[in-house]
Amino acid sequence: MYKVGMRNNFKILAFSGILIGINWVFLFEAYRFTTVAAATMALYMQPTFVILASPFLLGEKLSIKKLICAFIAVLGMILVSGIIKTGLEGTKGIFFGLIAAVLYACVIILNKFIKSEIQPYEKTIIQLVFATLIVMPYIFLTEDILALEFSPIILIMLLIIGAVHTGIAYSLYFGALENIPAQTVALLSYVDPVVAVFLSAIILKEVLTLPIFIGSIMILGSAYFGDKVK
């Protein structure tokens, strides 16, 4: 079954892995040319792209209620990102962020075509291998590798980020794609920045402003009710 699943899904997995790698490259470039808030806002247009494309590519019905939930989530993301305060600085960076969003939307849609005969962790391994093959040349071209210094704590943190926050997280994420509609996945993706904001408050002691609270409620509410509506 393992070999059959690998053979039947390999092309889609390889292509989606390549798209993930290119997505990372454009996101890193977006951070170079604009603010983190603006780049993040551009990237999180990805769920909206999935919602709008799913009726045409996946045959999922797009209801008015789910469309409204997506719109509210976008408004909430604007409040959470702080882009109202910082402004849209760096058109080039925002453009790169939007490209990254489109690429990741394509990854989500492609994963809906993967047959269930392959396990989520197997999918993740293949996709991340191809993503790494894309990112490595980018790193060598943009960074002075010889100047990098790695202490034991940095290596441990890199291992945790690679194994837990990338490997396990991607495995759970792509495994969920098999069981729920792409539109629901898209709406739940907006929970990501909310979790990041509250973790930053707990761990980094960053201040949570009123717009962040309101935006978080809008996002979580949209994700909850968006999963309920048909």
PDB file of C-alpha atoms in Angstrom:
ATOM      1  CA  MET A   1       0.000   0.000   0.000  1.00  0.00           C
ATOM      2  CA  TYR A   2       2.884   2.364   0.851  1.00  0.00           C
ATOM      3  CA  LYS A   3       4.529   1.985  -2.560  1.00  0.00           C
ATOM      4  CA  VAL A   4       1.185   2.294  -4.383  1.00  0.00           C
ATOM      5  CA  GLY A   5       0.293   5.427  -2.457  1.00  0.00           C
ATOM      6  CA  MET A   6       3.683   6.978  -3.119  1.00  0.00           C
ATOM      7  CA  ARG A   7       3.477   6.192  -6.835  1.00  0.00           C
ATOM      8  CA  ASN A   8      -0.076   7.462  -7.291  1.00  0.00           C
ATOM      9  CA  ASN A   9       0.488  10.715  -5.402  1.00  0.00           C
ATOM     10  CA  PHE A  10       4.149  11.472  -6.058  1.00  0.00           C
ATOM     11  CA  LYS A  11       3.686  14.045  -8.846  1.00  0.00           C
ATOM     12  CA  ILE A  12       1.154  16.108  -6.891  1.00  0.00           C
ATOM     13  CA  LEU A  13       3.239  15.861  -3.714  1.00  0.00           C
ATOM     14  CA  ALA A  14       6.408  16.904  -5.518  1.00  0.00           C
ATOM     15  CA  PHE A  15       4.709  19.831  -7.253  1.00  0.00           C
ATOM     16  CA  SER A  16       3.007  21.031  -4.063  1.00  0.00           C
ATOM     17  CA  GLY A  17       6.349  20.752  -2.242  1.00  0.00           C
ATOM     18  CA  ILE A  18       7.968  22.922  -4.897  1.00  0.00           C
ATOM     19  CA  LEU A  19       5.172  25.474  -4.474  1.00  0.00           C
ATOM     20  CA  ILE A  20       5.727  25.483  -0.700  1.00  0.00           C
ATOM     21  CA  GLY A  21       9.422  26.220  -1.265  1.00  0.00           C
ATOM     22  CA  ILE A  22       8.687  29.061  -3.691  1.00  0.00           C
ATOM     23  CA  ASN A  23       6.061  30.340  -1.233  1.00  0.00           C
ATOM     24  CA  TRP A  24       8.726  30.556   1.487  1.00  0.00           C
ATOM     25  CA  VAL A  25      11.103  32.404  -0.839  1.00  0.00           C
ATOM     26  CA  PHE A  26       8.524  35.049  -1.759  1.00  0.00           C
ATOM     27  CA  LEU A  27       7.506  35.424   1.906  1.00  0.00           C
ATOM     28  CA  PHE A  28      11.118  35.972   2.981  1.00  0.00           C
ATOM     29  CA  GLU A  29      11.499  38.544   0.205  1.00  0.00           C
ATOM     30  CA  ALA A  30       8.267  40.235   1.296  1.00  0.00           C
ATOM     31  CA  TYR A  31       9.732  40.733   4.775  1.00  0.00           C
ATOM     32  CA  ARG A  32      12.761  42.417   3.194  1.00  0.00           C
ATOM     33  CA  PHE A  33      10.771  45.013   1.259  1.00  0.00           C
ATOM     34  CA  THR A  34       7.894  45.875   3.595  1.00  0.00           C
ATOM     35  CA  THR A  35       6.827  45.749   7.220  1.00  0.00           C
ATOM     36  CA  VAL A  36       6.067  42.476   8.984  1.00  0.00           C
ATOM     37  CA  ALA A  37       2.444  43.619   9.420  1.00  0.00           C
ATOM     38  CA  ALA A  38       1.998  44.380   5.718  1.00  0.00           C
ATOM     39  CA  ALA A  39       3.681  41.140   4.619  1.00  0.00           C
ATOM     40  CA  THR A  40       1.593  39.101   7.059  1.00  0.00           C
ATOM     41  CA  MET A  41      -1.594  40.796   5.903  1.00  0.00           C
ATOM     42  CA  ALA A  42      -0.740  40.010   2.278  1.00  0.00           C
ATOM     43  CA  LEU A  43       0.088  36.380   3.125  1.00  0.00           C
ATOM     44  CA  TYR A  44      -3.193  35.887   4.964  1.00  0.00           C
ATOM     45  CA  MET A  45      -5.160  36.700   1.874  1.00  0.00           C
ATOM     46  CA  GLN A  46      -4.449  33.034   1.109  1.00  0.00           C
ATOM     47  CA  PRO A  47      -7.580  31.688   2.851  1.00  0.00           C
ATOM     48  CA  THR A  48      -9.705  34.145   0.884  1.00  0.00           C
ATOM     49  CA  PHE A  49      -8.156  32.945  -2.373  1.00  0.00           C
ATOM     50  CA  VAL A  50      -8.952  29.332  -1.412  1.00  0.00           C
ATOM     51  CA  ILE A  51     -12.567  30.189  -0.578  1.00  0.00           C
ATOM     52  CA  LEU A  52     -13.070  32.007  -3.873  1.00  0.00           C
ATOM     53  CA  ALA A  53     -11.361  29.311  -5.969  1.00  0.00           C
ATOM     54  CA  SER A  54     -12.874  26.219  -4.316  1.00  0.00           C
ATOM     55  CA  PRO A  55     -16.247  26.388  -6.124  1.00  0.00           C
ATOM     56  CA  PHE A  56     -14.484  26.380  -9.496  1.00  0.00           C
ATOM     57  CA  LEU A  57     -11.645  23.930  -8.786  1.00  0.00           C
ATOM     58  CA  LEU A  58     -13.127  21.635  -6.119  1.00  0.00           C
ATOM     59  CA  GLY A  59     -16.854  21.927  -6.781  1.00  0.00           C
ATOM     60  CA  GLU A  60     -17.539  23.164  -3.238  1.00  0.00           C
ATOM     61  CA  LYS A  61     -20.625  25.310  -2.840  1.00  0.00           C
ATOM     62  CA  LEU A  62     -19.874  28.877  -1.761  1.00  0.00           C
ATOM     63  CA  SER A  63     -22.726  30.250   0.312  1.00  0.00           C
ATOM     64  CA  ILE A  64     -23.321  33.930   1.009  1.00  0.00           C
ATOM     65  CA  LYS A  65     -22.935  33.273   4.746  1.00  0.00           C
ATOM     66  CA  LYS A  66     -19.506  31.671   4.303  1.00  0.00           C
ATOM     67  CA  LEU A  67     -18.449  34.529   2.039  1.00  0.00           C
ATOM     68  CA  ILE A  68     -19.516  37.014   4.735  1.00  0.00           C
ATOM     69  CA  CYS A  69     -17.516  35.047   7.323  1.00  0.00           C
ATOM     70  CA  ALA A  70     -14.447  35.251   5.083  1.00  0.00           C
ATOM     71  CA  PHE A  71     -14.925  39.014   4.681  1.00  0.00           C
ATOM     72  CA  ILE A  72     -15.214  39.491   8.464  1.00  0.00           C
ATOM     73  CA  ALA A  73     -12.077  37.372   8.957  1.00  0.00           C
ATOM     74  CA  VAL A  74     -10.159  39.619   6.544  1.00  0.00           C
ATOM     75  CA  LEU A  75     -11.307  42.703   8.462  1.00  0.00           C
ATOM     76  CA  GLY A  76     -10.250  41.028  11.703  1.00  0.00           C
ATOM     77  CA  MET A  77      -6.865  40.218  10.204  1.00  0.00           C
ATOM     78  CA  ILE A  78      -6.414  43.889   9.292  1.00  0.00           C
ATOM     79  CA  LEU A  79      -6.955  44.844  12.957  1.00  0.00           C
ATOM     80  CA  VAL A  80      -4.682  42.087  14.294  1.00  0.00           C
ATOM     81  CA  SER A  81      -1.846  42.834  11.846  1.00  0.00           C
ATOM     82  CA  GLY A  82      -1.645  46.476  12.901  1.00  0.00           C
ATOM     83  CA  ILE A  83      -1.533  47.531   9.283  1.00  0.00           C
ATOM     84  CA  ILE A  84      -3.855  50.480   9.991  1.00  0.00           C
ATOM     85  CA  LYS A  85      -1.131  51.997  12.178  1.00  0.00           C
ATOM     86  CA  THR A  86       1.905  51.051  10.103  1.00  0.00           C
ATOM     87  CA  GLY A  87       0.384  51.623   6.669  1.00  0.00           C
ATOM     88  CA  LEU A  88       1.053  49.811   3.400  1.00  0.00           C
ATOM     89  CA  GLU A  89       4.775  50.528   3.240  1.00  0.00           C
ATOM     90  CA  GLY A  90       6.623  48.799   0.430  1.00  0.00           C
ATOM     91  CA  THR A  91       4.490  47.962  -2.583  1.00  0.00           C
ATOM     92  CA  LYS A  92       7.062  45.462  -3.825  1.00  0.00           C
ATOM     93  CA  GLY A  93       6.993  43.575  -0.531  1.00  0.00           C
ATOM     94  CA  ILE A  94       3.200  43.461  -0.510  1.00  0.00           C
ATOM     95  CA  PHE A  95       3.235  42.134  -4.068  1.00  0.00           C
ATOM     96  CA  PHE A  96       5.649  39.368  -3.023  1.00  0.00           C
ATOM     97  CA  GLY A  97       3.408  38.577  -0.056  1.00  0.00           C
ATOM     98  CA  LEU A  98       0.376  38.235  -2.327  1.00  0.00           C
ATOM     99  CA  ILE A  99       2.321  35.892  -4.626  1.00  0.00           C
ATOM    100  CA  ALA A 100       3.210  33.793  -1.561  1.00  0.00           C
ATOM    101  CA  ALA A 101      -0.484  33.725  -0.640  1.00  0.00           C
ATOM    102  CA  VAL A 102      -1.530  32.548  -4.102  1.00  0.00           C
ATOM    103  CA  LEU A 103       1.128  29.825  -4.067  1.00  0.00           C
ATOM    104  CA  TYR A 104       0.017  28.490  -0.700  1.00  0.00           C
ATOM    105  CA  ALA A 105      -3.612  28.596  -1.778  1.00  0.00           C
ATOM    106  CA  CYS A 106      -2.557  26.369  -4.686  1.00  0.00           C
ATOM    107  CA  VAL A 107      -0.890  23.988  -2.216  1.00  0.00           C
ATOM    108  CA  ILE A 108      -4.118  23.641  -0.224  1.00  0.00           C
ATOM    109  CA  ILE A 109      -6.163  22.979  -3.356  1.00  0.00           C
ATOM    110  CA  LEU A 110      -3.613  20.482  -4.718  1.00  0.00           C
ATOM    111  CA  ASN A 111      -3.706  18.544  -1.448  1.00  0.00           C
ATOM    112  CA  LYS A 112      -7.433  17.989  -1.938  1.00  0.00           C
ATOM    113  CA  PHE A 113      -6.573  15.912  -5.022  1.00  0.00           C
ATOM    114  CA  ILE A 114      -4.203  13.611  -3.127  1.00  0.00           C
ATOM    115  CA  LYS A 115      -5.623  10.127  -2.632  1.00  0.00           C
ATOM    116  CA  SER A 116      -6.078   8.966   0.968  1.00  0.00           C
ATOM    117  CA  GLU A 117      -3.888   5.883   0.441  1.00  0.00           C
ATOM    118  CA  ILE A 118      -0.857   7.779   1.736  1.00  0.00           C
ATOM    119  CA  GLN A 119      -0.363   8.828   5.348  1.00  0.00           C
ATOM    120  CA  PRO A 120      -0.138  12.525   6.367  1.00  0.00           C
ATOM    121  CA  TYR A 121       3.441  12.170   7.652  1.00  0.00           C
ATOM    122  CA  GLU A 122       4.466  10.567   4.348  1.00  0.00           C
ATOM    123  CA  LYS A 123       2.950  13.472   2.439  1.00  0.00           C
ATOM    124  CA  THR A 124       4.707  15.946   4.682  1.00  0.00           C
ATOM    125  CA  ILE A 125       8.126  14.334   4.251  1.00  0.00           C
ATOM    126  CA  ILE A 126       7.928  14.374   0.463  1.00  0.00           C
ATOM    127  CA  GLN A 127       6.601  17.921   0.292  1.00  0.00           C
ATOM    128  CA  LEU A 128       9.191  19.310   2.696  1.00  0.00           C
ATOM    129  CA  VAL A 129      12.029  17.558   0.883  1.00  0.00           C
ATOM    130  CA  PHE A 130      11.080  19.282  -2.368  1.00  0.00           C
ATOM    131  CA  ALA A 131      10.480  22.569  -0.548  1.00  0.00           C
ATOM    132  CA  THR A 132      13.993  22.307   0.911  1.00  0.00           C
ATOM    133  CA  LEU A 133      15.466  21.716  -2.540  1.00  0.00           C
ATOM    134  CA  ILE A 134      13.922  25.030  -3.619  1.00  0.00           C
ATOM    135  CA  VAL A 135      14.919  27.040  -0.541  1.00  0.00           C
ATOM    136  CA  MET A 136      18.546  25.875  -0.299  1.00  0.00           C
ATOM    137  CA  PRO A 137      19.745  27.638  -3.493  1.00  0.00           C
ATOM    138  CA  TYR A 138      17.940  30.791  -2.323  1.00  0.00           C
ATOM    139  CA  ILE A 139      19.817  30.662   0.993  1.00  0.00           C
ATOM    140  CA  PHE A 140      23.192  30.187  -0.697  1.00  0.00           C
ATOM    141  CA  LEU A 141      22.501  33.105  -3.039  1.00  0.00           C
ATOM    142  CA  THR A 142      21.250  35.555  -0.406  1.00  0.00           C
ATOM    143  CA  GLU A 143      23.244  34.674   2.710  1.00  0.00           C
ATOM    144  CA  ASP A 144      26.931  34.469   3.602  1.00  0.00           C
ATOM    145  CA  ILE A 145      26.944  30.874   4.800  1.00  0.00           C
ATOM    146  CA  LEU A 146      30.534  31.021   6.082  1.00  0.00           C
ATOM    147  CA  ALA A 147      29.660  33.962   8.342  1.00  0.00           C
ATOM    148  CA  LEU A 148      26.848  32.096  10.109  1.00  0.00           C
ATOM    149  CA  GLU A 149      27.503  31.021  13.692  1.00  0.00           C
ATOM    150  CA  PHE A 150      25.586  28.253  15.445  1.00  0.00           C
ATOM    151  CA  SER A 151      25.558  27.871  19.207  1.00  0.00           C
ATOM    152  CA  PRO A 152      24.043  24.779  20.900  1.00  0.00           C
ATOM    153  CA  ILE A 153      20.870  26.695  21.831  1.00  0.00           C
ATOM    154  CA  ILE A 154      20.413  27.920  18.242  1.00  0.00           C
ATOM    155  CA  LEU A 155      20.805  24.390  16.890  1.00  0.00           C
ATOM    156  CA  ILE A 156      18.267  23.083  19.408  1.00  0.00           C
ATOM    157  CA  MET A 157      15.805  25.818  18.452  1.00  0.00           C
ATOM    158  CA  LEU A 158      16.294  25.072  14.749  1.00  0.00           C
ATOM    159  CA  LEU A 159      15.642  21.369  15.366  1.00  0.00           C
ATOM    160  CA  ILE A 160      12.464  22.168  17.307  1.00  0.00           C
ATOM    161  CA  ILE A 161      11.236  24.559  14.599  1.00  0.00           C
ATOM    162  CA  GLY A 162      12.009  22.029  11.868  1.00  0.00           C
ATOM    163  CA  ALA A 163      10.624  18.929  13.570  1.00  0.00           C
ATOM    164  CA  VAL A 164       7.701  20.280  15.605  1.00  0.00           C
ATOM    165  CA  HIS A 165       6.559  23.588  14.163  1.00  0.00           C
ATOM    166  CA  THR A 166       7.115  22.548  10.561  1.00  0.00           C
ATOM    167  CA  GLY A 167       7.109  18.752  10.321  1.00  0.00           C
ATOM    168  CA  ILE A 168       4.407  17.844  12.837  1.00  0.00           C
ATOM    169  CA  ALA A 169       2.356  20.982  12.133  1.00  0.00           C
ATOM    170  CA  TYR A 170       2.334  20.367   8.371  1.00  0.00           C
ATOM    171  CA  SER A 171       1.487  16.694   8.926  1.00  0.00           C
ATOM    172  CA  LEU A 172      -1.551  17.583  11.049  1.00  0.00           C
ATOM    173  CA  TYR A 173      -2.563  20.348   8.647  1.00  0.00           C
ATOM    174  CA  PHE A 174      -2.416  18.292   5.467  1.00  0.00           C
ATOM    175  CA  GLY A 175      -4.005  15.331   7.250  1.00  0.00           C
ATOM    176  CA  ALA A 176      -6.974  17.534   8.135  1.00  0.00           C
ATOM    177  CA  LEU A 177      -7.404  18.515   4.490  1.00  0.00           C
ATOM    178  CA  GLU A 178      -8.626  15.005   3.714  1.00  0.00           C
ATOM    179  CA  ASN A 179     -11.561  15.252   6.105  1.00  0.00           C
ATOM    180  CA  ILE A 180     -12.885  18.817   5.895  1.00  0.00           C
ATOM    181  CA  PRO A 181     -13.787  21.170   3.026  1.00  0.00           C
ATOM    182  CA  ALA A 182     -11.114  23.515   1.715  1.00  0.00           C
ATOM    183  CA  GLN A 183     -13.284  26.517   2.628  1.00  0.00           C
ATOM    184  CA  THR A 184     -13.364  25.415   6.273  1.00  0.00           C
ATOM    185  CA  VAL A 185      -9.591  24.915   6.239  1.00  0.00           C
ATOM    186  CA  ALA A 186      -9.221  28.404   4.808  1.00  0.00           C
ATOM    187  CA  LEU A 187     -11.311  30.033   7.536  1.00  0.00           C
ATOM    188  CA  LEU A 188      -9.480  28.116  10.271  1.00  0.00           C
ATOM    189  CA  SER A 189      -6.183  29.396   8.837  1.00  0.00           C
ATOM    190  CA  TYR A 190      -7.081  32.827  10.168  1.00  0.00           C
ATOM    191  CA  VAL A 191      -6.790  31.449  13.716  1.00  0.00           C
ATOM    192  CA  ASP A 192      -3.010  31.243  13.172  1.00  0.00           C
ATOM    193  CA  PRO A 193      -2.242  34.969  13.633  1.00  0.00           C
ATOM    194  CA  VAL A 194      -4.571  35.138  16.635  1.00  0.00           C
ATOM    195  CA  VAL A 195      -2.645  32.345  18.385  1.00  0.00           C
ATOM    196  CA  ALA A 196       0.644  34.072  17.498  1.00  0.00           C
ATOM    197  CA  VAL A 197      -0.557  37.359  18.986  1.00  0.00           C
ATOM    198  CA  PHE A 198      -1.684  35.817  22.275  1.00  0.00           C
ATOM    199  CA  LEU A 199       1.479  33.708  22.594  1.00  0.00           C
ATOM    200  CA  SER A 200       3.541  36.861  22.077  1.00  0.00           C
ATOM    201  CA  ALA A 201       1.612  38.466  24.940  1.00  0.00           C
ATOM    202  CA  ILE A 202       2.140  35.472  27.228  1.00  0.00           C
ATOM    203  CA  ILE A 203       5.758  34.650  26.359  1.00  0.00           C
ATOM    204  CA  LEU A 204       7.184  37.970  25.132  1.00  0.00           C
ATOM    205  CA  LYS A 205       4.996  40.190  27.343  1.00  0.00           C
ATOM    206  CA  GLU A 206       3.816  42.223  24.350  1.00  0.00           C
ATOM    207  CA  VAL A 207       0.827  44.493  24.926  1.00  0.00           C
ATOM    208  CA  LEU A 208      -2.547  43.453  23.530  1.00  0.00           C
ATOM    209  CA  THR A 209      -4.395  46.498  22.218  1.00  0.00           C
ATOM    210  CA  LEU A 210      -8.149  46.926  21.792  1.00  0.00           C
ATOM    211  CA  PRO A 211      -7.994  46.531  17.960  1.00  0.00           C
ATOM    212  CA  ILE A 212      -6.146  43.220  18.435  1.00  0.00           C
ATOM    213  CA  PHE A 213      -8.836  41.972  20.828  1.00  0.00           C
ATOM    214  CA  ILE A 214     -11.633  43.022  18.489  1.00  0.00           C
ATOM    215  CA  GLY A 215      -9.868  41.561  15.434  1.00  0.00           C
ATOM    216  CA  SER A 216      -9.222  38.297  17.274  1.00  0.00           C
ATOM    217  CA  ILE A 217     -12.883  37.961  18.213  1.00  0.00           C
ATOM    218  CA  MET A 218     -13.876  38.649  14.596  1.00  0.00           C
ATOM    219  CA  ILE A 219     -11.461  36.000  13.306  1.00  0.00           C
ATOM    220  CA  LEU A 220     -12.375  33.314  15.840  1.00  0.00           C
ATOM    221  CA  GLY A 221     -16.079  34.030  15.397  1.00  0.00           C
ATOM    222  CA  SER A 222     -15.774  33.804  11.618  1.00  0.00           C
ATOM    223  CA  ALA A 223     -13.879  30.520  11.872  1.00  0.00           C
ATOM    224  CA  TYR A 224     -16.496  29.065  14.233  1.00  0.00           C
ATOM    225  CA  PHE A 225     -19.617  30.180  12.387  1.00  0.00           C
ATOM    226  CA  GLY A 226     -18.008  29.599   8.979  1.00  0.00           C
ATOM    227  CA  ASP A 227     -17.633  25.943   9.900  1.00  0.00           C
ATOM    228  CA  LYS A 228     -21.317  25.753  10.849  1.00  0.00           C
ATOM    229  CA  VAL A 229     -22.897  27.360   7.780  1.00  0.00           C
ATOM    230  CA  LYS A 230     -23.558  25.458   4.568  1.00  0.00           C
TER     231      LYS A 230
END
